[in-house]
mmCIF file of C-alpha atoms in Angstrom:
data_model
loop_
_atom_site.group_PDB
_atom_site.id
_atom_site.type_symbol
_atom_site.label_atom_id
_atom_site.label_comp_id
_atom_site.label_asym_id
_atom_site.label_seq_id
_atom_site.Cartn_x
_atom_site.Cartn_y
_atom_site.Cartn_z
ATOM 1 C CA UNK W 1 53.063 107.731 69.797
ATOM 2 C CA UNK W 2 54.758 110.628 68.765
ATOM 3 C CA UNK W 3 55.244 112.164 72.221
ATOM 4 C CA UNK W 4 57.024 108.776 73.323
ATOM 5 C CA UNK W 5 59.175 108.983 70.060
ATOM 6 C CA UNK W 6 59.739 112.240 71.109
ATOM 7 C CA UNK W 7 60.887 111.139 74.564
ATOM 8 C CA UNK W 8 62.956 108.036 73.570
ATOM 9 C CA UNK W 9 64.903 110.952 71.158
ATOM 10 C CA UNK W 10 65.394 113.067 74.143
ATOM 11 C CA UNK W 11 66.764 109.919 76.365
ATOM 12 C CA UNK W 12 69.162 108.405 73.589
ATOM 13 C CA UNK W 13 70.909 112.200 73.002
ATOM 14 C CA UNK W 14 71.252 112.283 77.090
ATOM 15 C CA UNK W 15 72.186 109.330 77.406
ATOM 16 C CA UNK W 16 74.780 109.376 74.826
ATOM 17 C CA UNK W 17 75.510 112.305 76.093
ATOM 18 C CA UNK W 18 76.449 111.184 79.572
ATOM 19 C CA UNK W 19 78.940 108.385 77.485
ATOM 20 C CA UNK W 20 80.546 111.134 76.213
ATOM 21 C CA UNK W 21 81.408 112.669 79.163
ATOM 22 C CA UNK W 22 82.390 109.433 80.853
ATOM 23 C CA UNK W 23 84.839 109.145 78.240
ATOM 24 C CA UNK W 24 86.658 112.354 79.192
ATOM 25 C CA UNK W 25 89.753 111.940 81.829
ATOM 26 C CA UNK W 26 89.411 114.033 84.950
ATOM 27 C CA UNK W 27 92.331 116.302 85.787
ATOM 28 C CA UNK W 28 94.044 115.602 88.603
ATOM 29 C CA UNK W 29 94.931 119.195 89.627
ATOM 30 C CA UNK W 30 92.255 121.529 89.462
ATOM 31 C CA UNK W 31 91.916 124.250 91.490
ATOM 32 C CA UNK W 32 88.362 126.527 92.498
ATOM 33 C CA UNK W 33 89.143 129.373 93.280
ATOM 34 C CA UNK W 34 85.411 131.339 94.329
ATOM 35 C CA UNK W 35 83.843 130.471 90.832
ATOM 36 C CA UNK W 36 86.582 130.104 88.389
ATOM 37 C CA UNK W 37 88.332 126.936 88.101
ATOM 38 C CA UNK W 38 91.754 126.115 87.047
ATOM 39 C CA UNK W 39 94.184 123.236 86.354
ATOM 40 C CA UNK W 40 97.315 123.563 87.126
ATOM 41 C CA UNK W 41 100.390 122.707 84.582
ATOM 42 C CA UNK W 42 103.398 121.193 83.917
ATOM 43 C CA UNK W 43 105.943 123.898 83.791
ATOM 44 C CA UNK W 44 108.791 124.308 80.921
ATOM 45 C CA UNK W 45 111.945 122.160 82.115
ATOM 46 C CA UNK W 46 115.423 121.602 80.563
ATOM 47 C CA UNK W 47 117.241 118.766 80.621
ATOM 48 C CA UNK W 48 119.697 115.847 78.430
ATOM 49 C CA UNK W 49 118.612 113.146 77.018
ATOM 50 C CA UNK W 50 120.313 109.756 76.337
ATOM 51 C CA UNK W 51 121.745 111.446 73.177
ATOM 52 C CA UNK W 52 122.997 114.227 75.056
ATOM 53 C CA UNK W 53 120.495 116.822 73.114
ATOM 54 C CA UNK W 54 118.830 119.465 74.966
ATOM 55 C CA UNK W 55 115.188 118.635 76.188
ATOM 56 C CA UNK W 56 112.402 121.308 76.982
ATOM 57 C CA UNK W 57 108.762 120.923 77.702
ATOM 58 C CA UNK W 58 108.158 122.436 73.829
ATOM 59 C CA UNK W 59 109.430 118.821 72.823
ATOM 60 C CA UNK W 60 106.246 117.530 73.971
ATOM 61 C CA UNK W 61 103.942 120.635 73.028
ATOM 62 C CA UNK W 62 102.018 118.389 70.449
ATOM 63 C CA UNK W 63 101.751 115.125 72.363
ATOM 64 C CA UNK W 64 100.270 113.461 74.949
ATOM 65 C CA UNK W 65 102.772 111.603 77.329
ATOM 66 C CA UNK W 66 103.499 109.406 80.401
ATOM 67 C CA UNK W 67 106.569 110.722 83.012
ATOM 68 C CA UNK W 68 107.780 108.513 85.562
ATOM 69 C CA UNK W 69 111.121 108.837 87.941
ATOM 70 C CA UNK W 70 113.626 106.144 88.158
ATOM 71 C CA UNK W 71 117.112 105.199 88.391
ATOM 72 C CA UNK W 72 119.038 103.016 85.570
ATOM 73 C CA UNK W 73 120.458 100.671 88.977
ATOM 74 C CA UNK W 74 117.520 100.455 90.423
ATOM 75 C CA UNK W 75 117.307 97.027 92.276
ATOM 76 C CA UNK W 76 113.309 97.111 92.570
ATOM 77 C CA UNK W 77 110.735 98.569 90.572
ATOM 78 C CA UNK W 78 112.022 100.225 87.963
ATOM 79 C CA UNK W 79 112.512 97.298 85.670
ATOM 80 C CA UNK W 80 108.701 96.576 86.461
ATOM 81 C CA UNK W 81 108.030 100.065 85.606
ATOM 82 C CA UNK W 82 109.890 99.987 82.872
ATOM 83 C CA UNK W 83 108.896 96.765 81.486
ATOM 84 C CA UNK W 84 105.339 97.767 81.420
ATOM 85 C CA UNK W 85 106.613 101.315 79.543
ATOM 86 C CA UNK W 86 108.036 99.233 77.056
ATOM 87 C CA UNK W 87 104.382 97.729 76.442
ATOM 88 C CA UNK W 88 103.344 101.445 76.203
ATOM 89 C CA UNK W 89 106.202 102.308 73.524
ATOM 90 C CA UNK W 90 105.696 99.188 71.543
ATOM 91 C CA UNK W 91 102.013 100.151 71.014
ATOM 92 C CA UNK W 92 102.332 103.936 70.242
ATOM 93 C CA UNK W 93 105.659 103.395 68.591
ATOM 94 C CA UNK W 94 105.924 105.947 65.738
ATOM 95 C CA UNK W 95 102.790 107.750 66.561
ATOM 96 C CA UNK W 96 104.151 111.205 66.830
ATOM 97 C CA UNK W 97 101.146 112.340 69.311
ATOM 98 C CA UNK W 98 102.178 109.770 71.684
ATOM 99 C CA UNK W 99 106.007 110.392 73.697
ATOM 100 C CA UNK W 100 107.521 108.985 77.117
ATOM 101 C CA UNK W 101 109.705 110.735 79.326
ATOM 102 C CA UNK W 102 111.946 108.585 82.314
ATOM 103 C CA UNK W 103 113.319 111.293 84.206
ATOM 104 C CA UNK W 104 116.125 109.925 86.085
ATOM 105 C CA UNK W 105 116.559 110.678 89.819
ATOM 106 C CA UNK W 106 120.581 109.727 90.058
ATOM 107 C CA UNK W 107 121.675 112.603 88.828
ATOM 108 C CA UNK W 108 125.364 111.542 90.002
ATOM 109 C CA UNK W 109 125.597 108.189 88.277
ATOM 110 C CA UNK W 110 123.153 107.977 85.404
ATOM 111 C CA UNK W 111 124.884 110.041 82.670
ATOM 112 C CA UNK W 112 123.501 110.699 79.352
ATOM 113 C CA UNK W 113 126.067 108.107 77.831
ATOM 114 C CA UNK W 114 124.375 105.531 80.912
ATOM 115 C CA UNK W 115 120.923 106.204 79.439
ATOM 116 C CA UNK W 116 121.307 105.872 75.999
ATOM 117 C CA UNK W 117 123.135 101.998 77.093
ATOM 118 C CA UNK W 118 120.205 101.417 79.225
ATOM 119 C CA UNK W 119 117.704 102.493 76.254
ATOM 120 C CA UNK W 120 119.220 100.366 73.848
ATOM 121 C CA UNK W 121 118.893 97.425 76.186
ATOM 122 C CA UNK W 122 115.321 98.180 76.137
ATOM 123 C CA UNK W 123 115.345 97.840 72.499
ATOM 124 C CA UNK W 124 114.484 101.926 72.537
ATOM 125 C CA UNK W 125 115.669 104.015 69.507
ATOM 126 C CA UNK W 126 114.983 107.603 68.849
ATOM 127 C CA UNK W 127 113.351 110.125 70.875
ATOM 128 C CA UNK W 128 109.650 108.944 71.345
ATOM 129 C CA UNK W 129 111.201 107.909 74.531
ATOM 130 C CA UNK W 130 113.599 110.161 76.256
ATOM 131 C CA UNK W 131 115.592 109.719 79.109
ATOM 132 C CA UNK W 132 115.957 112.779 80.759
ATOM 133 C CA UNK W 133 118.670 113.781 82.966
ATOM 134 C CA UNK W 134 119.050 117.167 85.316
ATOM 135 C CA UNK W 135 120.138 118.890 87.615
ATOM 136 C CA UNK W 136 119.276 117.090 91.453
ATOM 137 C CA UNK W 137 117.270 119.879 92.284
ATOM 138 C CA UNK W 138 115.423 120.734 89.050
ATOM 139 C CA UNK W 139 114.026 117.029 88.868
ATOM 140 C CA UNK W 140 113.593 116.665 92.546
ATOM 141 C CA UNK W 141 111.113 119.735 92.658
ATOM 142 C CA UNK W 142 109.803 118.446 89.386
ATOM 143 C CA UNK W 143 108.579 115.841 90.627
ATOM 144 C CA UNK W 144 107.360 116.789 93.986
ATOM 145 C CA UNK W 145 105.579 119.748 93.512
ATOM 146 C CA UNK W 146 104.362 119.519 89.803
ATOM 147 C CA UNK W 147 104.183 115.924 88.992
ATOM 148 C CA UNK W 148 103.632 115.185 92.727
ATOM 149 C CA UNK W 149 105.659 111.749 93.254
ATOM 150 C CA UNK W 150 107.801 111.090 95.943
ATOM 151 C CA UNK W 151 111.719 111.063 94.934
ATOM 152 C CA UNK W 152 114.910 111.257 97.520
ATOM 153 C CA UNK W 153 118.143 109.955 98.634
ATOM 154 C CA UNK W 154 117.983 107.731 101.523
ATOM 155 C CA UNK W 155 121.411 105.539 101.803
ATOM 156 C CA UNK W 156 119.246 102.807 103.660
ATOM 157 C CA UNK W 157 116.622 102.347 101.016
ATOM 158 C CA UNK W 158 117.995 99.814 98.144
ATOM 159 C CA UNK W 159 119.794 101.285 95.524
ATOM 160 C CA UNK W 160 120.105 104.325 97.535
ATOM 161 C CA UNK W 161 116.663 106.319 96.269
ATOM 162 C CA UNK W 162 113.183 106.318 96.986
ATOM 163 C CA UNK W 163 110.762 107.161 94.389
ATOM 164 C CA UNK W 164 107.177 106.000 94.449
ATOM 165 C CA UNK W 165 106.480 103.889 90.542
ATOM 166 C CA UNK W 166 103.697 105.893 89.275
ATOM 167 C CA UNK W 167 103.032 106.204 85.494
ATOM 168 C CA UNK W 168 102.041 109.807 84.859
ATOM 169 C CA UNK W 169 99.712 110.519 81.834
ATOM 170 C CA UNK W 170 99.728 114.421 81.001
ATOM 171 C CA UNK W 171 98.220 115.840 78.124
ATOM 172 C CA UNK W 172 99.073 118.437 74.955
ATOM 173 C CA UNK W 173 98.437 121.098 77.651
ATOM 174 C CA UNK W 174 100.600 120.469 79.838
ATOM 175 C CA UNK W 175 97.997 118.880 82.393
ATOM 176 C CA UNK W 176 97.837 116.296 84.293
ATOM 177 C CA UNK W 177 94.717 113.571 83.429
ATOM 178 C CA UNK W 178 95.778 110.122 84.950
ATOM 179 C CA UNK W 179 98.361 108.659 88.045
ATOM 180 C CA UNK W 180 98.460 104.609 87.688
ATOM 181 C CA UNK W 181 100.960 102.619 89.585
ATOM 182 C CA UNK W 182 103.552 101.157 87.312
ATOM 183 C CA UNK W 183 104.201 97.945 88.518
ATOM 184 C CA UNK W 184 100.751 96.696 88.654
ATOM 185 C CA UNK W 185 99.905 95.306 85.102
ATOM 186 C CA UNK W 186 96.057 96.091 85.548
ATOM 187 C CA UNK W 187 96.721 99.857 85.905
ATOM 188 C CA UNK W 188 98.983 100.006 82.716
ATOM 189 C CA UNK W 189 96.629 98.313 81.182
ATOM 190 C CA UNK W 190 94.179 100.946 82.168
ATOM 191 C CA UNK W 191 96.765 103.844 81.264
ATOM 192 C CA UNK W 192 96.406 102.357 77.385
ATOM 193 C CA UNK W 193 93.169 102.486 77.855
ATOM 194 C CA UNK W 194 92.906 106.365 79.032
ATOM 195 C CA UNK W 195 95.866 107.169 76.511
ATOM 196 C CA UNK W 196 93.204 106.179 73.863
ATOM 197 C CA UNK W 197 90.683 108.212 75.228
ATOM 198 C CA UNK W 198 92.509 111.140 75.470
ATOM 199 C CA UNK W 199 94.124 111.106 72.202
ATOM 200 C CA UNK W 200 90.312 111.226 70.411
ATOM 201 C CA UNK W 201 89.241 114.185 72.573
ATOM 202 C CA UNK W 202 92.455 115.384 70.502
ATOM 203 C CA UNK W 203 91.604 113.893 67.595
ATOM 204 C CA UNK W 204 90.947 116.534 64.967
ATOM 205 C CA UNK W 205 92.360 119.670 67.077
#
Protein backbone atom coordinates (compact mmCIF):
# COMPACT_ATOMS: atom_id res chain seq x y z
CA UNK A 1 0.00 0.00 0.00
CA UNK A 2 2.57 2.26 0.79
CA UNK A 3 4.79 1.55 -2.23
CA UNK A 4 1.66 2.41 -4.55
CA UNK A 5 1.12 5.65 -2.42
CA UNK A 6 4.51 6.11 -2.99
CA UNK A 7 4.13 5.73 -6.75
CA UNK A 8 0.83 7.68 -7.25
CA UNK A 9 3.12 10.70 -5.31
CA UNK A 10 5.81 10.24 -7.80
CA UNK A 11 3.16 10.31 -10.92
CA UNK A 12 1.04 13.41 -9.65
CA UNK A 13 4.57 15.65 -9.11
CA UNK A 14 5.51 14.41 -12.91
CA UNK A 15 2.67 14.83 -14.11
CA UNK A 16 2.10 18.20 -12.80
CA UNK A 17 5.21 18.71 -13.69
CA UNK A 18 4.82 18.12 -17.40
CA UNK A 19 1.58 20.91 -17.02
CA UNK A 20 3.96 23.16 -16.00
CA UNK A 21 6.06 22.99 -18.72
CA UNK A 22 3.23 22.90 -21.22
CA UNK A 23 2.33 26.12 -19.89
CA UNK A 24 5.62 27.77 -20.87
CA UNK A 25 5.69 29.56 -24.54
CA UNK A 26 8.40 28.28 -26.83
CA UNK A 27 10.72 30.89 -28.32
CA UNK A 28 10.58 31.31 -31.66
CA UNK A 29 14.29 32.12 -32.27
CA UNK A 30 16.60 29.98 -30.64
CA UNK A 31 19.70 29.18 -31.83
CA UNK A 32 22.23 25.78 -30.92
CA UNK A 33 25.15 26.50 -31.41
CA UNK A 34 27.39 22.89 -30.52
CA UNK A 35 25.85 22.69 -26.91
CA UNK A 36 24.90 26.09 -25.86
CA UNK A 37 21.70 27.47 -26.87
CA UNK A 38 20.59 30.93 -27.43
CA UNK A 39 17.56 33.11 -28.29
CA UNK A 40 17.96 35.73 -30.16
CA UNK A 41 16.51 39.43 -29.24
CA UNK A 42 14.81 42.29 -30.11
CA UNK A 43 17.36 44.96 -30.51
CA UNK A 44 17.08 48.71 -28.97
CA UNK A 45 15.15 50.93 -31.69
CA UNK A 46 14.19 54.65 -31.77
CA UNK A 47 11.38 56.00 -33.06
CA UNK A 48 8.00 58.77 -32.59
CA UNK A 49 5.09 58.03 -31.39
CA UNK A 50 1.59 59.48 -32.07
CA UNK A 51 2.54 62.18 -29.48
CA UNK A 52 5.62 62.92 -31.15
CA UNK A 53 7.81 61.64 -27.94
CA UNK A 54 10.83 59.68 -28.47
CA UNK A 55 10.37 55.78 -28.28
CA UNK A 56 13.22 53.21 -27.40
CA UNK A 57 13.09 49.55 -26.68
CA UNK A 58 13.77 50.63 -22.68
CA UNK A 59 9.99 51.80 -22.94
CA UNK A 60 9.06 48.30 -22.96
CA UNK A 61 11.95 46.88 -20.63
CA UNK A 62 9.26 45.85 -17.96
CA UNK A 63 6.49 44.53 -20.18
CA UNK A 64 5.44 42.00 -22.22
CA UNK A 65 4.07 43.19 -25.70
CA UNK A 66 2.55 42.46 -29.15
CA UNK A 67 4.30 44.42 -32.47
CA UNK A 68 2.65 44.33 -35.65
CA UNK A 69 3.38 46.52 -39.05
CA UNK A 70 0.73 48.45 -40.73
CA UNK A 71 -0.23 51.46 -42.49
CA UNK A 72 -3.01 54.07 -41.12
CA UNK A 73 -4.62 53.83 -45.18
CA UNK A 74 -4.45 50.56 -45.36
CA UNK A 75 -7.40 49.29 -47.57
CA UNK A 76 -7.16 45.51 -46.24
CA UNK A 77 -6.09 44.07 -43.16
CA UNK A 78 -5.05 46.42 -41.01
CA UNK A 79 -8.41 47.43 -39.68
CA UNK A 80 -8.85 43.55 -39.02
CA UNK A 81 -5.60 43.64 -37.34
CA UNK A 82 -6.30 46.38 -35.63
CA UNK A 83 -9.72 45.65 -34.58
CA UNK A 84 -8.66 42.51 -32.94
CA UNK A 85 -5.62 44.78 -31.10
CA UNK A 86 -8.22 46.81 -29.80
CA UNK A 87 -9.72 43.53 -28.08
CA UNK A 88 -6.11 43.06 -26.78
CA UNK A 89 -5.91 46.80 -25.33
CA UNK A 90 -9.36 46.76 -23.93
CA UNK A 91 -8.44 43.68 -21.82
CA UNK A 92 -4.91 44.67 -20.55
CA UNK A 93 -5.88 48.30 -20.48
CA UNK A 94 -3.99 49.90 -17.55
CA UNK A 95 -1.97 46.90 -16.72
CA UNK A 96 1.42 48.42 -16.86
CA UNK A 97 3.14 44.84 -17.70
CA UNK A 98 1.10 44.60 -20.72
CA UNK A 99 2.03 47.42 -23.93
CA UNK A 100 1.34 47.36 -27.86
CA UNK A 101 3.46 48.71 -30.39
CA UNK A 102 1.93 49.40 -34.36
CA UNK A 103 4.94 50.23 -36.11
CA UNK A 104 3.92 51.94 -39.16
CA UNK A 105 5.44 51.00 -42.55
CA UNK A 106 4.45 54.50 -44.53
CA UNK A 107 6.97 56.28 -43.33
CA UNK A 108 6.09 59.11 -46.04
CA UNK A 109 2.44 59.62 -45.19
CA UNK A 110 1.69 58.45 -41.68
CA UNK A 111 3.08 61.30 -39.52
CA UNK A 112 3.06 61.36 -35.87
CA UNK A 113 0.14 64.02 -35.99
CA UNK A 114 -1.68 61.02 -38.57
CA UNK A 115 -1.24 58.48 -35.76
CA UNK A 116 -2.30 60.11 -32.87
CA UNK A 117 -5.91 60.96 -35.29
CA UNK A 118 -5.95 57.39 -36.16
CA UNK A 119 -5.46 56.34 -32.30
CA UNK A 120 -8.08 58.42 -31.12
CA UNK A 121 -10.45 56.92 -33.64
CA UNK A 122 -9.63 53.74 -32.05
CA UNK A 123 -10.73 55.11 -28.84
CA UNK A 124 -6.71 54.74 -27.79
CA UNK A 125 -5.34 57.21 -25.14
CA UNK A 126 -1.95 57.21 -23.62
CA UNK A 127 0.98 55.21 -24.34
CA UNK A 128 0.02 51.51 -23.51
CA UNK A 129 -0.36 51.61 -27.19
CA UNK A 130 2.14 53.39 -29.27
CA UNK A 131 2.26 54.09 -32.71
CA UNK A 132 5.59 54.12 -33.77
CA UNK A 133 6.96 55.88 -36.65
CA UNK A 134 10.76 55.70 -38.29
CA UNK A 135 12.90 56.00 -40.47
CA UNK A 136 11.97 53.56 -43.92
CA UNK A 137 14.93 51.70 -43.36
CA UNK A 138 15.13 51.32 -39.57
CA UNK A 139 11.51 49.71 -39.53
CA UNK A 140 11.94 47.88 -42.74
CA UNK A 141 15.03 45.88 -41.29
CA UNK A 142 13.11 45.79 -38.07
CA UNK A 143 10.86 43.91 -39.18
CA UNK A 144 12.53 41.62 -41.55
CA UNK A 145 15.37 40.48 -39.88
CA UNK A 146 14.39 40.75 -36.10
CA UNK A 147 10.71 40.51 -35.96
CA UNK A 148 10.79 38.50 -39.24
CA UNK A 149 7.49 39.80 -41.15
CA UNK A 150 7.36 40.67 -44.53
CA UNK A 151 7.02 44.65 -45.18
CA UNK A 152 7.67 46.61 -48.73
CA UNK A 153 6.55 49.02 -51.25
CA UNK A 154 4.99 47.53 -54.19
CA UNK A 155 2.82 50.34 -56.20
CA UNK A 156 0.59 47.35 -57.52
CA UNK A 157 -0.34 45.90 -54.19
CA UNK A 158 -3.46 47.98 -52.61
CA UNK A 159 -2.62 50.79 -50.69
CA UNK A 160 0.76 50.64 -52.07
CA UNK A 161 2.53 48.17 -49.20
CA UNK A 162 2.78 44.70 -48.47
CA UNK A 163 3.12 43.56 -45.03
CA UNK A 164 2.09 40.12 -43.88
CA UNK A 165 -0.78 40.74 -40.47
CA UNK A 166 0.98 38.88 -37.87
CA UNK A 167 0.51 39.75 -34.14
CA UNK A 168 3.92 39.46 -32.52
CA UNK A 169 4.04 38.55 -28.74
CA UNK A 170 7.67 39.30 -27.28
CA UNK A 171 8.49 39.17 -23.84
CA UNK A 172 10.34 41.43 -20.84
CA UNK A 173 13.52 40.11 -22.53
CA UNK A 174 13.32 41.19 -25.47
CA UNK A 175 12.37 37.66 -27.03
CA UNK A 176 10.25 36.51 -29.15
CA UNK A 177 7.49 33.68 -27.65
CA UNK A 178 4.41 33.71 -30.07
CA UNK A 179 3.57 34.75 -34.14
CA UNK A 180 -0.47 34.54 -34.60
CA UNK A 181 -2.08 35.90 -37.66
CA UNK A 182 -4.05 38.99 -36.91
CA UNK A 183 -6.96 38.78 -38.84
CA UNK A 184 -8.06 35.43 -37.83
CA UNK A 185 -10.14 35.86 -34.56
CA UNK A 186 -9.18 32.24 -33.30
CA UNK A 187 -5.44 33.11 -33.19
CA UNK A 188 -6.03 36.42 -31.18
CA UNK A 189 -7.95 34.66 -29.18
CA UNK A 190 -5.10 32.32 -28.62
CA UNK A 191 -2.53 35.35 -28.29
CA UNK A 192 -4.79 36.34 -24.93
CA UNK A 193 -4.48 33.20 -24.05
CA UNK A 194 -0.43 32.92 -24.30
CA UNK A 195 -0.26 36.69 -23.05
CA UNK A 196 -1.71 35.15 -19.80
CA UNK A 197 0.63 32.53 -19.66
CA UNK A 198 3.49 34.43 -20.06
CA UNK A 199 2.72 37.15 -17.76
CA UNK A 200 2.56 34.35 -14.62
CA UNK A 201 5.94 32.86 -15.60
CA UNK A 202 6.59 36.73 -14.78
CA UNK A 203 4.54 36.89 -12.10
CA UNK A 204 6.59 37.57 -8.99
CA UNK A 205 10.06 38.40 -10.87
Amino acid sequence: MMKNLIYLGLLGAFLTSCQQEQKRLPYLQQEITGTDTTYRSIPDFKFLNQDSVEVTGKDFDKAIYVADFFFTSCPTICPIMHRNLLKIYKKYEGNPGVKLASHTIDYKYDTPSRMKTYASKLGVEGTQWEFLWGERDSVYNLAEKHYLVTVGEDKAAPGGYIHQGYLVLVDRDKRIRGAYDGTVDAQVDQLMKDMDILLEEYKGK
